[in-house]
Short mmCIF file of C-alpha atoms in Angstrom, two decimals:
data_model
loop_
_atom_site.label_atom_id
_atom_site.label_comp_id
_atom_site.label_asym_id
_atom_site.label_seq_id
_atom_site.Cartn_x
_atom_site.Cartn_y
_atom_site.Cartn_z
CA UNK A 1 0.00 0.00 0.00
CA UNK A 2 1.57 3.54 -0.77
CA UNK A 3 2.82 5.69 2.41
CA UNK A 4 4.52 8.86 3.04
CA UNK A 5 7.89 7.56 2.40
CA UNK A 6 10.87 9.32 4.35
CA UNK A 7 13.83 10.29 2.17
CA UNK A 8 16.96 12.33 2.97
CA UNK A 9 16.30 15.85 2.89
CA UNK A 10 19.61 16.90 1.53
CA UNK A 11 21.76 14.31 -0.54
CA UNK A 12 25.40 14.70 -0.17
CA UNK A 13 27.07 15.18 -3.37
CA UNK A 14 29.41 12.42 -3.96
CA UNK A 15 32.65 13.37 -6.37
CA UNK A 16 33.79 11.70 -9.38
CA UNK A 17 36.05 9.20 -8.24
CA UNK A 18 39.26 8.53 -10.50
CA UNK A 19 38.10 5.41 -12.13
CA UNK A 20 35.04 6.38 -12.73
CA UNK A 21 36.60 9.48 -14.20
CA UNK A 22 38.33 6.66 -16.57
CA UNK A 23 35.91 5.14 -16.97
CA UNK A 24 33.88 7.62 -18.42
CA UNK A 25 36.97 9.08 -20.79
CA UNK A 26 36.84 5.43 -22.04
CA UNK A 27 33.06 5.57 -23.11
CA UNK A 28 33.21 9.17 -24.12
CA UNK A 29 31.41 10.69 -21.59
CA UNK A 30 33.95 13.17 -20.67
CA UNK A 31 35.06 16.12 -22.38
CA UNK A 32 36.70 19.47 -22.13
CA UNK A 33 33.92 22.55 -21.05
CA UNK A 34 33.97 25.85 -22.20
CA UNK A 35 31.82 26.92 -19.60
CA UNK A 36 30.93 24.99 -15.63
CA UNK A 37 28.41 24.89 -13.49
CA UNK A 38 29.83 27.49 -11.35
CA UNK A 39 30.20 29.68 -13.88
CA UNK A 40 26.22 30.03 -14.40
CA UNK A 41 25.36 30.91 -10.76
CA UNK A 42 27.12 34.21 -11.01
CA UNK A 43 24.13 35.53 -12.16
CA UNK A 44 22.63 39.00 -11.21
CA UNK A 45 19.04 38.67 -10.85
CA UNK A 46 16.26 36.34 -11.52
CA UNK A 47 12.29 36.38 -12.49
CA UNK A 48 10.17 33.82 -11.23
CA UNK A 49 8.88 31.06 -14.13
CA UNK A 50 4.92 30.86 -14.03
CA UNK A 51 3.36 28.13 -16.31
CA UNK A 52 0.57 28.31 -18.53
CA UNK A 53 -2.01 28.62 -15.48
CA UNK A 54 0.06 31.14 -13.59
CA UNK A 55 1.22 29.13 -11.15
CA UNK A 56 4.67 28.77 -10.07
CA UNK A 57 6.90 25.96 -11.54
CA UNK A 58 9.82 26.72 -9.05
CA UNK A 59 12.13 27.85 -11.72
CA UNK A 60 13.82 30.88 -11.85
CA UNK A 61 14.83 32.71 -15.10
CA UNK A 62 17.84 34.29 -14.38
CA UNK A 63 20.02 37.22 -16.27
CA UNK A 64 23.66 38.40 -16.12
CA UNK A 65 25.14 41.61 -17.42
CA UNK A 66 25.44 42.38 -20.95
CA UNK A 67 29.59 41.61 -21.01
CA UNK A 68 29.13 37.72 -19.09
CA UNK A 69 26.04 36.99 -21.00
CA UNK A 70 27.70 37.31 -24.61
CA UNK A 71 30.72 35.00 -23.35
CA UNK A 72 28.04 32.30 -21.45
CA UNK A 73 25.85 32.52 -25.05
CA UNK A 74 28.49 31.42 -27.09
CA UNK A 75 29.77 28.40 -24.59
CA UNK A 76 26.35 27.19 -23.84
CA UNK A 77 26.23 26.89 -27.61
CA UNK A 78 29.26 25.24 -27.80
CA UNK A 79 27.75 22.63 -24.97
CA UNK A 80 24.85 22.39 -27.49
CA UNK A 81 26.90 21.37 -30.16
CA UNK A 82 29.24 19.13 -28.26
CA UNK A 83 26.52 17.37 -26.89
CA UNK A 84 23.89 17.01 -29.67
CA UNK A 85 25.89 17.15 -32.81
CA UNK A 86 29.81 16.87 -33.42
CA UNK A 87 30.60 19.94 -31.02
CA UNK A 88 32.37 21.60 -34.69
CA UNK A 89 31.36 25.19 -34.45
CA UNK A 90 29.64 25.57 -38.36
CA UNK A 91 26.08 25.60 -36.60
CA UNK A 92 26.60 28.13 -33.88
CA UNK A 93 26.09 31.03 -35.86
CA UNK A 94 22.12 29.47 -36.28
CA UNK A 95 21.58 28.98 -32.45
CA UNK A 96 20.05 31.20 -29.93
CA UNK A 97 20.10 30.96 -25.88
CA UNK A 98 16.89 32.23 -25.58
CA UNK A 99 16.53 31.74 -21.78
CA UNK A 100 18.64 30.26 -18.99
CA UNK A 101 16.35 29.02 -15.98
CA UNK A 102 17.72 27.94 -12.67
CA UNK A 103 15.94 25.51 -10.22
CA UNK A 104 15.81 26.22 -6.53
CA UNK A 105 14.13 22.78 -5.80
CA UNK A 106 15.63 19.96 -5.23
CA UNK A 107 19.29 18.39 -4.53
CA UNK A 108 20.53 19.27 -7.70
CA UNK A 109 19.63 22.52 -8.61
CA UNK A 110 20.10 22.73 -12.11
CA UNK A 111 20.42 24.90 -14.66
CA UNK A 112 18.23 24.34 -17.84
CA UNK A 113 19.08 26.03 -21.67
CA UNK A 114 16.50 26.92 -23.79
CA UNK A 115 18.44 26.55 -27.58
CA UNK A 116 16.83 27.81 -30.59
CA UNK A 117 17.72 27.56 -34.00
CA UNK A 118 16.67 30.72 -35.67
CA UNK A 119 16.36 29.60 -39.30
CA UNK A 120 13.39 27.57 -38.14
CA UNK A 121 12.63 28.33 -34.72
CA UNK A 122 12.94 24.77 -33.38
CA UNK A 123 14.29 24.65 -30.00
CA UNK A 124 15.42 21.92 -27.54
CA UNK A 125 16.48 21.95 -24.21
CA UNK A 126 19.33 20.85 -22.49
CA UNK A 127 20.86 20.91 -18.35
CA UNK A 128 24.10 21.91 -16.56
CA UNK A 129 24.32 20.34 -13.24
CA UNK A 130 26.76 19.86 -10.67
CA UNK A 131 28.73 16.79 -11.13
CA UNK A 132 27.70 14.07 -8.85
CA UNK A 133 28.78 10.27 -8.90
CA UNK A 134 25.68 8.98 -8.24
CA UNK A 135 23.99 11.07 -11.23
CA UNK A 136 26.31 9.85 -13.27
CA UNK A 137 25.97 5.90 -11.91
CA UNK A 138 22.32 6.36 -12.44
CA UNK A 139 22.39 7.87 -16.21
CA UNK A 140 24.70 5.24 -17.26
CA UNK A 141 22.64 2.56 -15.62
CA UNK A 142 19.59 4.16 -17.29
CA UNK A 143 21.61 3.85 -21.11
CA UNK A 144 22.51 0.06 -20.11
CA UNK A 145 19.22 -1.35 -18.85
CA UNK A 146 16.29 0.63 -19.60
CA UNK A 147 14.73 0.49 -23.27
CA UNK A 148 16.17 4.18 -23.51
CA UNK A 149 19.24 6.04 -24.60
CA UNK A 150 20.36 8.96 -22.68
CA UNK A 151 23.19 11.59 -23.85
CA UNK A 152 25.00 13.25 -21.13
CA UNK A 153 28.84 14.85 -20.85
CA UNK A 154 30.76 15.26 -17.94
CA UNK A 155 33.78 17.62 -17.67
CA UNK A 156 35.26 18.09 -13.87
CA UNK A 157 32.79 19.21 -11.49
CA UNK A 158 29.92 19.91 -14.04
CA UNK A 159 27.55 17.64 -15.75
CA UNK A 160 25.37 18.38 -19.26
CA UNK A 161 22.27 16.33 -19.54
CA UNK A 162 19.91 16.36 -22.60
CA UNK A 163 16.23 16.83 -22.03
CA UNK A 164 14.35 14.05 -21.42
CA UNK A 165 10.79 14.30 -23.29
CA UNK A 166 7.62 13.19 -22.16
CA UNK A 167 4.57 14.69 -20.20
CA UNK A 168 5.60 15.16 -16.23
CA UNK A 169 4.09 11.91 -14.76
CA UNK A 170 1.95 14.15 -11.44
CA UNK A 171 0.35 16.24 -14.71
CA UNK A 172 -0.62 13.74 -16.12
CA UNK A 173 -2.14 11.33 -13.57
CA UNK A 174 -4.31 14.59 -12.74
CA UNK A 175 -5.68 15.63 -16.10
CA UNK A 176 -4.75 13.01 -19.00
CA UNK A 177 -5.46 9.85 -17.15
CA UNK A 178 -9.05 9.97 -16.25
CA UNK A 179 -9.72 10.75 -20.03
CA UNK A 180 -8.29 7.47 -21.18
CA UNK A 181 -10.11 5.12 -22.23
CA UNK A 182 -10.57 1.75 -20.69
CA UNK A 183 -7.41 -0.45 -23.15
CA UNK A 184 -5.35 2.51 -22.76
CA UNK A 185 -5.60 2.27 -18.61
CA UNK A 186 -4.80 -1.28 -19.07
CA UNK A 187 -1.69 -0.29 -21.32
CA UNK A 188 -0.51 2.44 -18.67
CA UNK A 189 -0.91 0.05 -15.93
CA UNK A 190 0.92 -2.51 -17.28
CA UNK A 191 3.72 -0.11 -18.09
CA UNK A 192 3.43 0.86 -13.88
CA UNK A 193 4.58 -2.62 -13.32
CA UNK A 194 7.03 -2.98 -15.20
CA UNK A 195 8.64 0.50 -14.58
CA UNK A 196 8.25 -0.37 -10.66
CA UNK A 197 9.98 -3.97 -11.05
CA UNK A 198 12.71 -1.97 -13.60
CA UNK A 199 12.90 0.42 -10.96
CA UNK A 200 13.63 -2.09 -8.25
CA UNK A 201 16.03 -3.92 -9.93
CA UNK A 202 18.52 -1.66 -10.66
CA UNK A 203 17.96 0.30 -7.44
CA UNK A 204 16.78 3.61 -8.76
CA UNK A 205 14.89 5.45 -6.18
CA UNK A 206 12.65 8.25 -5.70
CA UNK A 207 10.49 8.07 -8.28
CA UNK A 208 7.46 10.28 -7.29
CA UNK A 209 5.21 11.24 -10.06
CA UNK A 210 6.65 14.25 -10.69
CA UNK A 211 10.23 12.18 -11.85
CA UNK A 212 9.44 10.33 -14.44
CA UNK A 213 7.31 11.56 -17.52
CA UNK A 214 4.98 9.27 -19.71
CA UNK A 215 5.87 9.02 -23.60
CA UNK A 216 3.16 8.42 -25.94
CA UNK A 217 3.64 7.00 -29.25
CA UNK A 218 1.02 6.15 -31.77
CA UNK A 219 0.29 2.98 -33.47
CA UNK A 220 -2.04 2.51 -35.87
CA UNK A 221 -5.65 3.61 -34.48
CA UNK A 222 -4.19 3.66 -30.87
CA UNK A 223 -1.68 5.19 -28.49
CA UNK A 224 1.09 3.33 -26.69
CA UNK A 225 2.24 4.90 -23.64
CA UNK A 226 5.97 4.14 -22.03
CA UNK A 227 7.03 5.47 -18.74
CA UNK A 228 10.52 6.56 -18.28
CA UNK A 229 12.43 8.17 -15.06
CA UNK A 230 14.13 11.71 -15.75
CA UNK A 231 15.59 12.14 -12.43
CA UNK A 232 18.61 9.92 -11.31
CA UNK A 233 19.94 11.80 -8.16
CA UNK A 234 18.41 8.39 -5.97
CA UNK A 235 20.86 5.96 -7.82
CA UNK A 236 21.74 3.20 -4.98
CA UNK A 237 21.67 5.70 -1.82
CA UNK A 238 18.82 4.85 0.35
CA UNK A 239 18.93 2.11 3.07
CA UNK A 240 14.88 2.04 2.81
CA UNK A 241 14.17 -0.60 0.42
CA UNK A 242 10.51 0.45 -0.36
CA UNK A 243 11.97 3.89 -1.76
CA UNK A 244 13.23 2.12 -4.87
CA UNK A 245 9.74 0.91 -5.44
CA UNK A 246 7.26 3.32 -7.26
CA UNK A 247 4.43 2.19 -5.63
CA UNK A 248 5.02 3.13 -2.12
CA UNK A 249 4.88 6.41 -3.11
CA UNK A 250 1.93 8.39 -2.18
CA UNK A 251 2.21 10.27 -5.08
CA UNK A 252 1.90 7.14 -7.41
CA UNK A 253 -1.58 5.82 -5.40
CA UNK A 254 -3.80 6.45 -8.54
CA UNK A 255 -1.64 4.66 -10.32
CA UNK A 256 -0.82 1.98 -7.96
CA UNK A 257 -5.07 2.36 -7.88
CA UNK A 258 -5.24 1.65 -11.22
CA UNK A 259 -3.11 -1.47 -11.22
CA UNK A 260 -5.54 -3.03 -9.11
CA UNK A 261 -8.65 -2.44 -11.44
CA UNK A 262 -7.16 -3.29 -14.45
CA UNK A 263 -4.68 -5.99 -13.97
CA UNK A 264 -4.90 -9.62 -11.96
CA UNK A 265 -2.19 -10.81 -9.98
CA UNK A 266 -1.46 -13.87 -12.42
CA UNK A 267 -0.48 -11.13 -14.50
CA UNK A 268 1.56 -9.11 -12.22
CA UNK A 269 3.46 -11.91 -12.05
CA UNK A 270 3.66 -12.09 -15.77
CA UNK A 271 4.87 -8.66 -16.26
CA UNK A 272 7.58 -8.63 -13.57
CA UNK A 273 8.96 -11.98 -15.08
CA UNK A 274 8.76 -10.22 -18.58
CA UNK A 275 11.03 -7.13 -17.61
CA UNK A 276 13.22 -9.24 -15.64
CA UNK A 277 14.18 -11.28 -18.58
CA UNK A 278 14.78 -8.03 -20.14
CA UNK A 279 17.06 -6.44 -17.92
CA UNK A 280 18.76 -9.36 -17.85
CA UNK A 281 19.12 -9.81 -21.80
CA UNK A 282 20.87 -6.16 -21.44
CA UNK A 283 22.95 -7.32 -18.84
CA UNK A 284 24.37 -9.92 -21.30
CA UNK A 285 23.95 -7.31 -24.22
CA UNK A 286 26.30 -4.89 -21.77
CA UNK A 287 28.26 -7.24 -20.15
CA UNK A 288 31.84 -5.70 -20.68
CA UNK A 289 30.67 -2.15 -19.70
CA UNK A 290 28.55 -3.07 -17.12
CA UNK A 291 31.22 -4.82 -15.18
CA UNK A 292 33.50 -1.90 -15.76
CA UNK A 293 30.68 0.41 -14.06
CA UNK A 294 30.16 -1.74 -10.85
CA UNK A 295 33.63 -2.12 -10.39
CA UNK A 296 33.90 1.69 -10.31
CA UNK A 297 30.88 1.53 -8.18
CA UNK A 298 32.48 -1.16 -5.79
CA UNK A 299 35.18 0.94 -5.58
CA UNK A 300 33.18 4.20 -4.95
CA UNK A 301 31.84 5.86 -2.10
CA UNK A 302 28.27 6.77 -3.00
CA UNK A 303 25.90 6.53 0.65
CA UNK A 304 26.21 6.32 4.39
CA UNK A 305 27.12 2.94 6.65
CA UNK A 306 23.55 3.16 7.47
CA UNK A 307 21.39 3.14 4.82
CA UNK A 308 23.88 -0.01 3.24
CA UNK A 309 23.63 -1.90 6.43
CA UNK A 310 19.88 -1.20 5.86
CA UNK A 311 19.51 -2.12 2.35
CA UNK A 312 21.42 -5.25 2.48
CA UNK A 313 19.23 -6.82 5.11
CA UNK A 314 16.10 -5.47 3.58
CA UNK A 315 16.86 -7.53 0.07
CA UNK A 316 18.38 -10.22 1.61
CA UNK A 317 14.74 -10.57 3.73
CA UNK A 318 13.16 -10.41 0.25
CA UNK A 319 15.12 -12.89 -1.26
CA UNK A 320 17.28 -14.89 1.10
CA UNK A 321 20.40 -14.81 -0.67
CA UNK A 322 23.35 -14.53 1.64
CA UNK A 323 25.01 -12.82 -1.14
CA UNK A 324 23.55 -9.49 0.03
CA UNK A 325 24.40 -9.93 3.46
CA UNK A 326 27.83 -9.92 2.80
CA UNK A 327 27.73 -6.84 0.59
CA UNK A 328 30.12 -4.04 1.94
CA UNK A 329 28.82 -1.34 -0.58
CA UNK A 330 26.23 0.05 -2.30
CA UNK A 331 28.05 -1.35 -5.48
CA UNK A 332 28.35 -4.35 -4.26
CA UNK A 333 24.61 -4.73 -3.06
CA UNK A 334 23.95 -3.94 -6.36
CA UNK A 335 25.70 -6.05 -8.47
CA UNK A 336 24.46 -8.61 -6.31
CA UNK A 337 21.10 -7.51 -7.14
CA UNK A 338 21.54 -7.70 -10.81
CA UNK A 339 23.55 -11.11 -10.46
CA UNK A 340 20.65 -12.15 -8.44
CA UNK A 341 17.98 -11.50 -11.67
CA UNK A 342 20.47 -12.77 -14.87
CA UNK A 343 21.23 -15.97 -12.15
CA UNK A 344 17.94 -16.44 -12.51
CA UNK A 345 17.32 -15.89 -15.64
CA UNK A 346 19.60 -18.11 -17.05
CA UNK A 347 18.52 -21.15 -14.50
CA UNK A 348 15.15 -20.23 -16.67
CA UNK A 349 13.29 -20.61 -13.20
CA UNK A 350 13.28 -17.03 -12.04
CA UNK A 351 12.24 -16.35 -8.49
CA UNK A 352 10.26 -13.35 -7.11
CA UNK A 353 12.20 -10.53 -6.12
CA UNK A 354 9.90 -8.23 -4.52
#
């Protein structure tokens, strides 16, 4: 049943280790910044962001003076280029920063560019955020077993994120949902489950409504919706085991509601066996690079004594596999967890995890 789940009001940040620092310079995830993270909070004043219905999104847009702002144009456009093209500088002289906002909720208070290309007035958005290891476990955990890819650069102490599209899960539980029809409830419950067993698997926590986005697609007569997360700052740091599970989340109970209406338990089951075998056909897909991420995450530093010594008895009482008891880290309990699901897997007899 969903609860009022207690999470950590303020996050450490955790730094990029060396070898993960490697490891990411090995993948290509690393590159050299014209501009950091620091760089944009020098700002001199700020507007507040209201959307469509006036109300406050809890952005801020901010401004600098005339002699900064020319400089942090042309590297944010630079960014752009780097990070959704071949960073060559031919295009820049076709992009506009329009607006850059700043968020004041949240642990990472980011930064998001609004880029426009003014021969056809497409735009895209894209974030700066302070570099943190767990961000940056999550996001590459997110490219390896989710159905989704995910473009992101990191350069010392700052972090570039593309934007993730979709319609902000909370806005649309509120207004789109109830005017679905009856097969597409069935379709977006379905897709609950299997974004909550996803979600457990791989340890990603903290996904309230407002964290995850749904992404419709049409087929044929009909629409398909997918859910997919957008915020990775909960990547294996909680000792509670419940807050990697979307349902316990009070914001979710409409849709853990609608789970119950539209779906039986036989195929629960079904659905959590199904994504299961499919995180586990990405672990074998990703097998190299995966390995080369938990060992950076084995070697990493990334939560408290606490909430591991928490965690590790809270899976191992949900599975009973000594493995996790012995766990020393938060990389270790999870690449017990993932050994856990391709073990099973590959025995073809896969047993709950839940």
């Amino acid at each position: 049943m969903s609860q009022d789940l207690k999470i950590s009001k303020k996050k450490p940040t955790y730094s990029i280790s060396e070898k993960l620092d490697a490891y990411l310079s090995n993948y290509n995830r690393n590159i050299d910044l014209p501009i950091f993270y620091s760089d944009l909070l020098r700002f001199q004043g700020s507007v507040v962001v209201y959307d469509k219905n006036d109300e406050d999104t809890l952005w801020v847009r901010v401004y600098y003076n005339d002699f900064e702002r020319e400089e942090i144009d042309r590297s944010l456009k630079q960014v752009y280029s780097s990070l959704i093209s071949d960073g060559g500088t031919s295009i820049l002289k076709y992009l506009s920063v329009d607006a850059i906002d700043f968020c004041t909720f949240g642990n990472s208070k980011p930064f998001r560019i609004k880029v426009r290309n003014i021969l056809n007035d497409n735009f895209t958005h894209f974030y700066v955020k302070s570099a943190d290891a767990s961000r940056v476990y999550g996001l590459e955990l997110e490219q390896m077993l989710s159905p989704y890819q995910i473009n992101f650069l990191v350069c010392k102490d700052t972090l570039i994120e593309e934007h993730i599209t979709g319609i902000p899960g909370d806005e649309f539980i509120k207004t789109m949902l109830p005017e679905c029809s009856s097969a597409e409830k069935s379709q977006i419950a379905k897709e609950f489950v299997k974004f909550n067993e996803r979600c457990l698997i791989r340890l990603l926590g903290d996904m309230r409504s407002y964290n995850y986005v749904f992404v419709p697609t049409h087929d044929f007569d009909h629409v398909n919706f997918k859910i997919r997360a957008i915020d990775f700052d909960q990547q294996s740091f909680e000792g509670n085991l419940k807050i990697y599970r979307p349902q316990f989340f009070k914001e979710n109970n409409k849709m853990v509601a609608l789970v119950r209406e539209k779906i039986q338990n036989e195929s629960i089951d079904q659905y959590k066996i199904e994504e299961r075998s499919i995180v586990a056909k990405r672990m074998i897909s990703y097998h190299s690079r995966l390995n080369k991420l938990l060992d950076c995450m084995e070697a990493d530093a990334i939560s408290t004594p606490s909430h591991i010594e928490r965690l590790k008895e809270d899976i191992y009482n949900y599975t009973m596999d000594l493995n996790f008891r012995k766990s020393k880290n938060m990389g270790e309990i999870l690449k017990n967890a993932l050994d856990f699901v391709k073990r099973n897997y590959e025995d073809v007899s896969l047993k709950r995890f839940q």
